[in-house]
Structure formats: structure tokens, C-alpha cells
């Protein structure tokens, strides 16, 4: 059935596949199917020109489609990854790093290199030199959920 549809539709089968893939990208965006759909449309354009050529078998079409899909996906990834733009909030989703430079009072003393502070509405585990509770400390680095502090 599928073979008959491809034979009857000829080069338009690639156009249909490309449009279906582009529509699927719209329905479930992920910026991936767009490149495969674009490759199908390019094969459709080539098929319109080369459909009756002896070398333009389905084997050649599939190999070229696979190669173009990979090439377009890599080119698209490179294009989108190079578009990292500077932002006015570089630590927006890195809460620990956004606390570097702030000062707080030790709630629990730093003993054996670990203690606790409260910044805003969160309790943070801190690492640093042994200090008594009540000491003002400055956050100098963030490592995961732990903050590195020194006496302020």
C-alpha cells in the first residue's frame, strides 16, 4: 500500500513527507523534525527535476535523504548553539551562584569545615574555616547546594 502510494505520487511523496514532518514540529516543538522535514522537501525538489533519470532510484533518494537530514540537523544545532546572547541576569537559574558576594550571619557554627546560614528564605550549608555562631561571613563561591564562605 505504501509502495503504491509512493509510486503513484512520484516526487510529491517527498513533499508530503516534508510537510507532515514540519507539521509535527509545530505540534510538538523540539527544533529537530524541522531539519528532517527540510531534507525531505529538498529531496522533493530534486525529485521533481530528476524523477525520470536512471540513477534516481529509491536507494539513492533514501541515502541522500539520510545524509541531508544529518547535515541539516548538525547545521541547525550549530546555528542555534552559537546564538547564546548575553543577558542582564546571567545567574537567573543558578541560585547558589547568585549569592556570591552576599554577607550573612552564621546560624550554626562552622565546625570541621561545615555550618549553616540563612539567606532570604532558605537555609544553606556552608563550608569554610571554623567560626563561631553569630559571625558575619561573606559568600565567596557556590558548589552545588553548598556555599563556600569566609569571615567578612
mmCIF file of N, CA, C and O in Angstrom, residues 101-106 110 117 126-132 134-140 148-152:
data_model
loop_
_atom_site.group_PDB
_atom_site.id
_atom_site.type_symbol
_atom_site.label_atom_id
_atom_site.label_comp_id
_atom_site.label_asym_id
_atom_site.label_seq_id
_atom_site.Cartn_x
_atom_site.Cartn_y
_atom_site.Cartn_z
ATOM 1 N N UNK A 101 29.111 36.909 46.999
ATOM 2 C CA UNK A 101 29.303 38.313 47.319
ATOM 3 C C UNK A 101 28.397 38.802 48.448
ATOM 4 O O UNK A 101 28.639 39.861 49.019
ATOM 5 N N UNK A 102 27.355 38.063 48.773
ATOM 6 C CA UNK A 102 26.446 38.470 49.845
ATOM 7 C C UNK A 102 27.023 38.105 51.206
ATOM 8 O O UNK A 102 27.829 37.195 51.327
ATOM 9 N N UNK A 103 26.590 38.821 52.215
ATOM 10 C CA UNK A 103 27.021 38.516 53.581
ATOM 11 C C UNK A 103 25.829 38.028 54.384
ATOM 12 O O UNK A 103 24.679 38.364 54.083
ATOM 13 N N UNK A 104 26.135 37.206 55.385
ATOM 14 C CA UNK A 104 25.098 36.659 56.259
ATOM 15 C C UNK A 104 25.717 36.377 57.615
ATOM 16 O O UNK A 104 26.941 36.408 57.788
ATOM 17 N N UNK A 105 24.868 36.070 58.571
ATOM 18 C CA UNK A 105 25.315 35.718 59.913
ATOM 19 C C UNK A 105 25.205 34.209 60.076
ATOM 20 O O UNK A 105 24.184 33.618 59.713
ATOM 21 N N UNK A 106 26.249 33.603 60.626
ATOM 22 C CA UNK A 106 26.219 32.153 60.845
ATOM 23 C C UNK A 106 25.154 31.801 61.865
ATOM 24 O O UNK A 106 25.130 32.345 62.974
ATOM 25 N N UNK A 110 30.592 27.021 62.179
ATOM 26 C CA UNK A 110 31.308 26.166 61.242
ATOM 27 C C UNK A 110 32.269 25.324 62.059
ATOM 28 O O UNK A 110 33.220 25.846 62.650
ATOM 29 N N UNK A 117 23.854 28.854 57.292
ATOM 30 C CA UNK A 117 23.409 30.241 57.317
ATOM 31 C C UNK A 117 22.009 30.297 56.725
ATOM 32 O O UNK A 117 21.548 29.351 56.085
ATOM 33 N N UNK A 126 27.142 25.716 54.578
ATOM 34 C CA UNK A 126 28.326 26.477 54.183
ATOM 35 C C UNK A 126 29.581 25.704 54.548
ATOM 36 O O UNK A 126 29.580 24.887 55.478
ATOM 37 N N UNK A 127 30.632 25.965 53.791
ATOM 38 C CA UNK A 127 31.939 25.370 54.049
ATOM 39 C C UNK A 127 32.935 26.504 54.227
ATOM 40 O O UNK A 127 32.833 27.528 53.535
ATOM 41 N N UNK A 128 33.846 26.316 55.141
ATOM 42 C CA UNK A 128 34.849 27.338 55.363
ATOM 43 C C UNK A 128 35.637 27.060 56.626
ATOM 44 O O UNK A 128 35.510 25.995 57.230
ATOM 45 N N UNK A 129 36.433 28.051 57.047
ATOM 46 C CA UNK A 129 37.222 27.869 58.276
ATOM 47 C C UNK A 129 36.289 27.840 59.490
ATOM 48 O O UNK A 129 35.206 28.421 59.467
ATOM 49 N N UNK A 130 36.704 27.139 60.520
ATOM 50 C CA UNK A 130 35.891 27.041 61.731
ATOM 51 C C UNK A 130 35.657 28.435 62.318
ATOM 52 O O UNK A 130 36.608 29.187 62.584
ATOM 53 N N UNK A 131 34.374 28.771 62.514
ATOM 54 C CA UNK A 131 33.969 30.072 63.045
ATOM 55 C C UNK A 131 32.801 29.857 64.004
ATOM 56 O O UNK A 131 31.984 28.963 63.804
ATOM 57 N N UNK A 132 32.657 30.705 65.035
ATOM 58 C CA UNK A 132 31.537 30.547 65.967
ATOM 59 C C UNK A 132 30.230 31.076 65.377
ATOM 60 O O UNK A 132 30.229 31.879 64.437
ATOM 61 N N UNK A 134 27.008 33.335 64.920
ATOM 62 C CA UNK A 134 26.867 34.779 65.057
ATOM 63 C C UNK A 134 27.907 35.562 64.287
ATOM 64 O O UNK A 134 27.831 36.783 64.205
ATOM 65 N N UNK A 135 28.889 34.894 63.703
ATOM 66 C CA UNK A 135 29.940 35.573 62.949
ATOM 67 C C UNK A 135 29.401 35.994 61.581
ATOM 68 O O UNK A 135 28.682 35.248 60.927
ATOM 69 N N UNK A 136 29.745 37.203 61.165
ATOM 70 C CA UNK A 136 29.392 37.654 59.815
ATOM 71 C C UNK A 136 30.315 36.965 58.816
ATOM 72 O O UNK A 136 31.542 36.971 58.990
ATOM 73 N N UNK A 137 29.728 36.355 57.785
ATOM 74 C CA UNK A 137 30.513 35.679 56.750
ATOM 75 C C UNK A 137 30.098 36.209 55.385
ATOM 76 O O UNK A 137 28.992 36.711 55.206
ATOM 77 N N UNK A 138 31.019 36.083 54.451
ATOM 78 C CA UNK A 138 30.769 36.502 53.062
ATOM 79 C C UNK A 138 30.849 35.274 52.178
ATOM 80 O O UNK A 138 31.777 34.472 52.289
ATOM 81 N N UNK A 139 29.872 35.126 51.293
ATOM 82 C CA UNK A 139 29.849 34.003 50.348
ATOM 83 C C UNK A 139 30.856 34.301 49.253
ATOM 84 O O UNK A 139 30.773 35.340 48.586
ATOM 85 N N UNK A 140 31.828 33.400 49.058
ATOM 86 C CA UNK A 140 32.869 33.619 48.058
ATOM 87 C C UNK A 140 32.749 32.678 46.867
ATOM 88 O O UNK A 140 33.322 32.940 45.813
ATOM 89 N N UNK A 148 30.643 28.334 49.826
ATOM 90 C CA UNK A 148 31.951 28.500 50.478
ATOM 91 C C UNK A 148 31.984 29.919 51.013
ATOM 92 O O UNK A 148 31.686 30.873 50.286
ATOM 93 N N UNK A 149 32.336 30.038 52.313
ATOM 94 C CA UNK A 149 32.317 31.346 52.951
ATOM 95 C C UNK A 149 33.660 31.624 53.615
ATOM 96 O O UNK A 149 34.463 30.722 53.853
ATOM 97 N N UNK A 150 33.843 32.913 53.940
ATOM 98 C CA UNK A 150 34.993 33.347 54.727
ATOM 99 C C UNK A 150 34.495 34.450 55.647
ATOM 100 O O UNK A 150 33.443 35.043 55.397
ATOM 101 N N UNK A 151 35.223 34.712 56.694
ATOM 102 C CA UNK A 151 34.825 35.763 57.638
ATOM 103 C C UNK A 151 34.773 37.094 56.901
ATOM 104 O O UNK A 151 35.646 37.426 56.097
ATOM 105 N N UNK A 152 33.729 37.863 57.197
ATOM 106 C CA UNK A 152 33.524 39.142 56.493
ATOM 107 C C UNK A 152 34.314 40.254 57.136
ATOM 108 O O UNK A 152 34.672 40.274 58.263
#
